[in-house]
C-alpha positions as a LaTeX table, in Angstrom:
\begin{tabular}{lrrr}
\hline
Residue & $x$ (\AA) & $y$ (\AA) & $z$ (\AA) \\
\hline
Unk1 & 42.29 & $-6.29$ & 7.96 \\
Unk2 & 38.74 & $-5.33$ & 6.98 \\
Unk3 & 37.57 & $-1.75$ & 7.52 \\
Unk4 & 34.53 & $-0.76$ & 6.23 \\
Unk5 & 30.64 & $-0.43$ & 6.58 \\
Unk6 & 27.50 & $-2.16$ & 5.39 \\
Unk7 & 23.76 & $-1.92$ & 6.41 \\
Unk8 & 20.26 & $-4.10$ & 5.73 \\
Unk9 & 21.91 & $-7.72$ & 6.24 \\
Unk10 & 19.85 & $-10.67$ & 6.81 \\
Unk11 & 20.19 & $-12.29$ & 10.30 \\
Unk12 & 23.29 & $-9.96$ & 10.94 \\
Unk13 & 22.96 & $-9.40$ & 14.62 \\
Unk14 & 22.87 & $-13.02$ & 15.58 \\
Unk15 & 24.64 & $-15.05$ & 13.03 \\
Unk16 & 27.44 & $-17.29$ & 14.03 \\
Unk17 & 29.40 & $-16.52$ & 10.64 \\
Unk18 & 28.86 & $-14.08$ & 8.18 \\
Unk19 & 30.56 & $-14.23$ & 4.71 \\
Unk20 & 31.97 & $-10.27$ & 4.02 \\
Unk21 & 32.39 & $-9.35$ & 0.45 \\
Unk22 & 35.38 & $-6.95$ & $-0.05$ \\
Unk23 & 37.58 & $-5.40$ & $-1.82$ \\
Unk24 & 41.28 & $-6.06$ & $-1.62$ \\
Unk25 & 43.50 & $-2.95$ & $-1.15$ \\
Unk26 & 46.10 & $-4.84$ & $-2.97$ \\
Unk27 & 44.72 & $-6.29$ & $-6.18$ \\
Unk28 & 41.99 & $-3.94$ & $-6.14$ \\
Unk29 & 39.28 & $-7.24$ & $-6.87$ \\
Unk30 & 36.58 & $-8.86$ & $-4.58$ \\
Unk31 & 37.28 & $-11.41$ & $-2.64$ \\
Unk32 & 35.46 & $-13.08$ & $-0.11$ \\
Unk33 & 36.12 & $-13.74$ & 3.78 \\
Unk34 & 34.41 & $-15.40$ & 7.08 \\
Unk35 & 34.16 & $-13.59$ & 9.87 \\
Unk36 & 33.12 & $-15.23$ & 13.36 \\
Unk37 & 30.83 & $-13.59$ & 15.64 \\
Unk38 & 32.57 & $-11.68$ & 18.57 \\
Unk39 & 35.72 & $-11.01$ & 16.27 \\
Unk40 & 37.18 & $-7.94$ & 17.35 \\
Unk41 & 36.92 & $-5.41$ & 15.35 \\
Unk42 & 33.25 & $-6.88$ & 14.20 \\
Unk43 & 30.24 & $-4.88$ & 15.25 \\
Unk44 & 26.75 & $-5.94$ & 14.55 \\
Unk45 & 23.98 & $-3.75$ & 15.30 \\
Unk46 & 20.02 & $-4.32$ & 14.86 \\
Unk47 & 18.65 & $-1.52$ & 12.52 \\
Unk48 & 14.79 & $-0.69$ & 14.57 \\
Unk49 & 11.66 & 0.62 & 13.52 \\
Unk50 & 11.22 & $-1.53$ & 10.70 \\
Unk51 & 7.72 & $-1.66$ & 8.98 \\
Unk52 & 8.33 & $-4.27$ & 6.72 \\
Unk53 & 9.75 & $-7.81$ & 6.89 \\
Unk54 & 9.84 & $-7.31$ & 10.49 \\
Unk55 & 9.89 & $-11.34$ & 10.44 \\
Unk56 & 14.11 & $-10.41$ & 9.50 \\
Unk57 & 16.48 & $-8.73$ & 11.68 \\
Unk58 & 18.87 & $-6.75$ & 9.87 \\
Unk59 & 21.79 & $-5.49$ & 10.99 \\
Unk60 & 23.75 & $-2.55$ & 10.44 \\
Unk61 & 27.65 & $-3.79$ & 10.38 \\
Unk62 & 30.75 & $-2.07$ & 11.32 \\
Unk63 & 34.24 & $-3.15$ & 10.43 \\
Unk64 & 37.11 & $-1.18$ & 12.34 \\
Unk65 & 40.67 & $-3.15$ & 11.82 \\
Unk66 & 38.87 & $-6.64$ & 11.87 \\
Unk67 & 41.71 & $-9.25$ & 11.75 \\
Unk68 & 40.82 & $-11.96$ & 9.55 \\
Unk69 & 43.51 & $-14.60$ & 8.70 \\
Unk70 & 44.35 & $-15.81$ & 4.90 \\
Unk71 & 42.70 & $-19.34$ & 5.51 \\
Unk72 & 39.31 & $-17.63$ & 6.53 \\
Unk73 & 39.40 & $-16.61$ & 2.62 \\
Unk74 & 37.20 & $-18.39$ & 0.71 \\
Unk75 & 38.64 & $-20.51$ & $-2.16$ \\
Unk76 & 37.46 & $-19.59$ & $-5.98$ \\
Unk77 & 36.25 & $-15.74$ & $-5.36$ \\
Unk78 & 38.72 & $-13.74$ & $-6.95$ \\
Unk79 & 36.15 & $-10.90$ & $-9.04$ \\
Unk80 & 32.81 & $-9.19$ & $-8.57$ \\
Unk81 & 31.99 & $-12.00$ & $-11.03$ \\
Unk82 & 32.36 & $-14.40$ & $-8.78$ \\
Unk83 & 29.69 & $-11.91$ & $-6.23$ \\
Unk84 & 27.83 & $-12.04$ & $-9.31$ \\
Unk85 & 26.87 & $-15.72$ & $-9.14$ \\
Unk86 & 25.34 & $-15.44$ & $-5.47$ \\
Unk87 & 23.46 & $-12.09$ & $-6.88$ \\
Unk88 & 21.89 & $-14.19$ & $-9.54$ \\
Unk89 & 20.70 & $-17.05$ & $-7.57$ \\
Unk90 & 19.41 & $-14.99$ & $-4.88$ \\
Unk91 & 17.35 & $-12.83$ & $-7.11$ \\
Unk92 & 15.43 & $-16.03$ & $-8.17$ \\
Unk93 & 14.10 & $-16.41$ & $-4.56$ \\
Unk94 & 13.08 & $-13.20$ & $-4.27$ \\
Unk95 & 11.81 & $-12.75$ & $-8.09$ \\
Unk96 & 9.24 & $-15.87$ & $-6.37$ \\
Unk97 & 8.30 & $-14.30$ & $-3.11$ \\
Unk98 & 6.07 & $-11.22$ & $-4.78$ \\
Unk99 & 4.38 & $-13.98$ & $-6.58$ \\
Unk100 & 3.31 & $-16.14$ & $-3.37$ \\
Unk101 & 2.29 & $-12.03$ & $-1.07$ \\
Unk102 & 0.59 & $-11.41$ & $-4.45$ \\
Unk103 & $-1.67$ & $-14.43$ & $-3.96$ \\
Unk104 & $-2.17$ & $-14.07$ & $-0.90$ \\
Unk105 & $-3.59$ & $-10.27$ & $-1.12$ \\
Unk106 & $-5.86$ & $-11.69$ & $-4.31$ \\
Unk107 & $-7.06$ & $-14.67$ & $-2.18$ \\
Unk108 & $-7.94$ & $-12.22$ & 1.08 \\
Unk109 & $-9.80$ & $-9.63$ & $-1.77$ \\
Unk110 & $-11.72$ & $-12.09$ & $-3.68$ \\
Unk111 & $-13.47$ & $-13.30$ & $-0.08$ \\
Unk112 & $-13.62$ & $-10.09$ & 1.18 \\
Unk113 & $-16.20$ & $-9.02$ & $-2.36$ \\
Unk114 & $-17.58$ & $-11.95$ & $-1.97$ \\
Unk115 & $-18.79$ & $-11.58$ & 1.97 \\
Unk116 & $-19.20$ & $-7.83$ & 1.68 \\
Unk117 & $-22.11$ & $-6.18$ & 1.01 \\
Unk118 & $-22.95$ & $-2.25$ & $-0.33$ \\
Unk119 & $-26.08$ & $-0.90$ & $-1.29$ \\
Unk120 & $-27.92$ & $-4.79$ & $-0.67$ \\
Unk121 & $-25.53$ & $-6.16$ & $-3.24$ \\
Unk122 & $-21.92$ & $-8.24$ & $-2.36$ \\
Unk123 & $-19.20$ & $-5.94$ & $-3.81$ \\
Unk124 & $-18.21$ & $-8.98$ & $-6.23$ \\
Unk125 & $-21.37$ & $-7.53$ & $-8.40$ \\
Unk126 & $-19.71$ & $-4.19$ & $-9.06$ \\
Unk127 & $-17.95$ & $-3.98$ & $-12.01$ \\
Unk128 & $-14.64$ & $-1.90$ & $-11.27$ \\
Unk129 & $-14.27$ & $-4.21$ & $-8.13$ \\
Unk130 & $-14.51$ & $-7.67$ & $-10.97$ \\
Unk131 & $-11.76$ & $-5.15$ & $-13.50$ \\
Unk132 & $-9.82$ & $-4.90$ & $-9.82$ \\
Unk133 & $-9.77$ & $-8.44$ & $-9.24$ \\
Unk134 & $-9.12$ & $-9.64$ & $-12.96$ \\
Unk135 & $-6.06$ & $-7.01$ & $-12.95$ \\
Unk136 & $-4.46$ & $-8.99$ & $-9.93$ \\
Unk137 & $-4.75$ & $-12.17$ & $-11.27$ \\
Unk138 & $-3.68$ & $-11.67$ & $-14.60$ \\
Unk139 & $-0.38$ & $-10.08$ & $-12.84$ \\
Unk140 & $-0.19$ & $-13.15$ & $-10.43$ \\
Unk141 & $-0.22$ & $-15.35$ & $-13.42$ \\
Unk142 & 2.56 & $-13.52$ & $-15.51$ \\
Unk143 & 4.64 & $-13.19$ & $-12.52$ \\
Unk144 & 4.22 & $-17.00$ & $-11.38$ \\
Unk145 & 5.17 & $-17.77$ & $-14.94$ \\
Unk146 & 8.05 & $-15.54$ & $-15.41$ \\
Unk147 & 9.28 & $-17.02$ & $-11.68$ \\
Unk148 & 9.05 & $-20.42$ & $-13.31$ \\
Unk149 & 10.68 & $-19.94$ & $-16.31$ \\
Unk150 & 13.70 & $-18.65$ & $-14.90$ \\
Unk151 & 13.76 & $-21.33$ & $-12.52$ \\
Unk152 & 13.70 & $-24.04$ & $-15.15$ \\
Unk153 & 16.86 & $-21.77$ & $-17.17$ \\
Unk154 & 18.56 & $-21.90$ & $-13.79$ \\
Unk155 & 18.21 & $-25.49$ & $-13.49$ \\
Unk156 & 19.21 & $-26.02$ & $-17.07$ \\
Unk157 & 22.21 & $-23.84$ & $-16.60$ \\
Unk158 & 21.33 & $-21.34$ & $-19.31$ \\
Unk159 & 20.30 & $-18.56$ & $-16.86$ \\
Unk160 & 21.91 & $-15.17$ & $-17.80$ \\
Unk161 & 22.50 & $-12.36$ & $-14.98$ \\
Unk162 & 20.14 & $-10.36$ & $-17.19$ \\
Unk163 & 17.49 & $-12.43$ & $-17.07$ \\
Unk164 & 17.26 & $-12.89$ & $-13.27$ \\
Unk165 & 17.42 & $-9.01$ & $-12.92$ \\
Unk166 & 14.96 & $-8.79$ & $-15.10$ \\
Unk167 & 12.33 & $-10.95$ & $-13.69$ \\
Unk168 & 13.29 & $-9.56$ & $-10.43$ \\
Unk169 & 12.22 & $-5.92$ & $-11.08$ \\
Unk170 & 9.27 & $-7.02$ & $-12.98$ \\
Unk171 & 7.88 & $-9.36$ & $-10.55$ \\
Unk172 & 8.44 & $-6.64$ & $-7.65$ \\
Unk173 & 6.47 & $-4.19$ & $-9.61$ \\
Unk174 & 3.41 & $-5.72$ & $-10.81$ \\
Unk175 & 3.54 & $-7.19$ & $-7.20$ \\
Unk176 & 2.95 & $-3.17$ & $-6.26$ \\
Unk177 & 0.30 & $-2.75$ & $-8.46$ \\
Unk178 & $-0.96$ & $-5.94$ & $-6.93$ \\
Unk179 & $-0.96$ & $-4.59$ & $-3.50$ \\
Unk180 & $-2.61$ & $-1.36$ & $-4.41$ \\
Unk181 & $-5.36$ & $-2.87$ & $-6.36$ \\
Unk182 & $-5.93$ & $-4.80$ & $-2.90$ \\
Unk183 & $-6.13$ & $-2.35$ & $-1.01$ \\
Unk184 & $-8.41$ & $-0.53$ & $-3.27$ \\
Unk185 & $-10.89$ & $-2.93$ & $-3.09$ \\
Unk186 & $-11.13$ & $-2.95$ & 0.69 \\
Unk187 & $-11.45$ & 0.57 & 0.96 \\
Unk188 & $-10.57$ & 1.93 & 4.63 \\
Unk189 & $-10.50$ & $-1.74$ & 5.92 \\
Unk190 & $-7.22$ & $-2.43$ & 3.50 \\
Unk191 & $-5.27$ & $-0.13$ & 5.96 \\
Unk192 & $-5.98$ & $-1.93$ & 8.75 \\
Unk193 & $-4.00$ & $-5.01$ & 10.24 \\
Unk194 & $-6.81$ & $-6.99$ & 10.68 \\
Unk195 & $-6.62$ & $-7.77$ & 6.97 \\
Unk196 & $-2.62$ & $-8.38$ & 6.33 \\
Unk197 & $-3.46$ & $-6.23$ & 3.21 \\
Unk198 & $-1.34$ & $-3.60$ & 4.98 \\
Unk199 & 1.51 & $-5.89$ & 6.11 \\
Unk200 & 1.51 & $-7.62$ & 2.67 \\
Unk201 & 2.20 & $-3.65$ & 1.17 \\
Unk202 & 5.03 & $-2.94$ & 3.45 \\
Unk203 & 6.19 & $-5.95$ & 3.27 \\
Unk204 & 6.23 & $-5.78$ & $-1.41$ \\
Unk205 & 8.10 & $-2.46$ & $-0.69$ \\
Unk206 & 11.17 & $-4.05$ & 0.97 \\
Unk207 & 11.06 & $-6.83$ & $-1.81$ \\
Unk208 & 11.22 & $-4.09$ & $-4.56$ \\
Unk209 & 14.18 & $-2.64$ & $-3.07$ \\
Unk210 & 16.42 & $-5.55$ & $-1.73$ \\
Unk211 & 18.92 & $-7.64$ & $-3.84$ \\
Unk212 & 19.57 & $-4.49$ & $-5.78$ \\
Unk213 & 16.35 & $-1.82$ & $-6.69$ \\
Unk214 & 14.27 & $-1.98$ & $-9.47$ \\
Unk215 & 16.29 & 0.92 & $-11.39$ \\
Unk216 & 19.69 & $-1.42$ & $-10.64$ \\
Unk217 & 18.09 & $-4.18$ & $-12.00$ \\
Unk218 & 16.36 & $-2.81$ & $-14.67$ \\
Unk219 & 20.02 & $-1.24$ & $-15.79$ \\
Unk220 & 21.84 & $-4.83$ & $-15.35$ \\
Unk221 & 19.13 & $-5.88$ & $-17.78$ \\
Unk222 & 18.89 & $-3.16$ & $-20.20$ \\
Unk223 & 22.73 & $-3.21$ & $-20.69$ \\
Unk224 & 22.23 & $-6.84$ & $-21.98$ \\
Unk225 & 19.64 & $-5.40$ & $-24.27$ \\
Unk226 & 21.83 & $-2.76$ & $-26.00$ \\
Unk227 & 25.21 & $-3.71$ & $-24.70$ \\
Unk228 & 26.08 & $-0.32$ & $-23.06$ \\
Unk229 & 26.09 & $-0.10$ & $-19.54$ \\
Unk230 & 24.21 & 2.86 & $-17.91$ \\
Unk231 & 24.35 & 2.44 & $-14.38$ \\
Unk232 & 27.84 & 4.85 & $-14.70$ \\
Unk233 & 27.90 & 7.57 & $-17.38$ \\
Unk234 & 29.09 & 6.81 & $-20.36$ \\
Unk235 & 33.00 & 7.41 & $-20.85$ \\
Unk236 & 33.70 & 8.78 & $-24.15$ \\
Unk237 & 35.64 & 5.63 & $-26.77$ \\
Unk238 & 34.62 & 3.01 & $-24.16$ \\
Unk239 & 34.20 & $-0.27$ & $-25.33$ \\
Unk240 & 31.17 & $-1.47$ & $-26.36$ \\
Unk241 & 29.91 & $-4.93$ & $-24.54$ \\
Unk242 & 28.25 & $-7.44$ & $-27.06$ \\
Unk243 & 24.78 & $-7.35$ & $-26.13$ \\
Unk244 & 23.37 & $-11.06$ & $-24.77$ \\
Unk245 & 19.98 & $-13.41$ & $-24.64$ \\
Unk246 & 17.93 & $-11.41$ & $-22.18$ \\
Unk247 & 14.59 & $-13.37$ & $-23.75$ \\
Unk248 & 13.40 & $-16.69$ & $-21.83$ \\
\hline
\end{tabular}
């Protein structure tokens, strides 16, 4: 029986099957389940006035004594751990997509200076506009190569946890300076949708935040740092973790 509650989940209100992540009453560990759409006790339910990603229905998901029989279990998850793994990967894909809005915001900015003109001159001739624009691409090519490097330890099989949380929340933050810088450099026009420079804003803000915040991620990476885990308080004559590679 599953009873619980869990909100923001990707193509919720009209998947076929959705895999639930819970924990087990019993053993007290995560374990992994299908559920079918129309199962009773299963209630979807779109979550509205979205400003960003509104390309993604998420749905808001209710669980009220939803029957789900032992060979809908899903072989080989028996810990968070094994949560962990699908964390990991899926913070590579979105440790990428920053990068690509990032390029696209530079790419709309750099024509915009170069078609614009103030005071008889193209806005490309201004000098904070040219520190603006040489900002955002020395971000884009950090992040791109960050992305890329933990691509290549994923594919390698040397990827740590750490390491994807930690390219993660730094590619979703320089992508927000990014944005801003962009939006700077249009002036009033960056505001409007006419420009995407708007869209691509809202847009950075939901990647900062999904598959765990920046200040989660930052933690899961900082605790391979020192070895201490600070996303709980500290319990007094816990044991220390051994701290591991968070370098690429």
């Amino acid at each position: 029986m599953l009873d619980g509650h869990k909100r923001w989940i990707g193509n919720g209100t009209f998947a076929d099957v959705v895999v639930v992540w819970a924990r087990s009453s019993e053993s007290g560990q995560v374990n992994a389940f299908i559920v079918r759409k129309g199962a009773a006790g299963f209630k979807p339910t779109k979550i509205e006035n979205k400003i960003a990603l509104r390309c993604v229905q998420n749905a808001d998901m209710t669980f009220e004594r939803c029957f789900v029989p032992d060979s809908a279990r899903l072989p080989g998850v028996e810990s968070f751990k094994d949560t962990n793994k699908v964390l990991a990967i899926s913070r590579i894909m979105v440790a990428w997509q920053p990068v690509g809005l990032a390029m696209g915001v530079y790419d709309v900015a750099a024509r915009y200076v170069a078609q614009r003109e103030q005071f008889g001159t193209p806005l490309g001739g201004f000098q904070l506009v040219q520190e603006r624009l040489v900002r955002m691409l020395g971000n884009i090519q950090a992040m791109f190569l960050m992305a890329w490097r933990l691509s290549k330890l994923y594919e390698e099989g040397r990827m740590t946890h750490e390491q994807a949380s930690l390219v993660k929340s730094w590619t979703t933050l320089r992508g927000r300076e990014v944005m801003a810088l962009g939006r700077e450099i249009l002036g009033g026009n960056g505001i409007l949708t006419d420009f995407n420079i708007a869209k691509a804003f809202c847009d950075l803000e939901a990647y900062y935040t999904y598959e765990g915040t920046y200040d989660v991620n930052v933690l899961v990476a900082g605790r391979g740092i020192t070895g201490v885990g600070a996303i709980r308080a500290p319990q007094s004559g816990k044991k220390k973790q051994a701290p591991v590679d968070v370098q690429a």
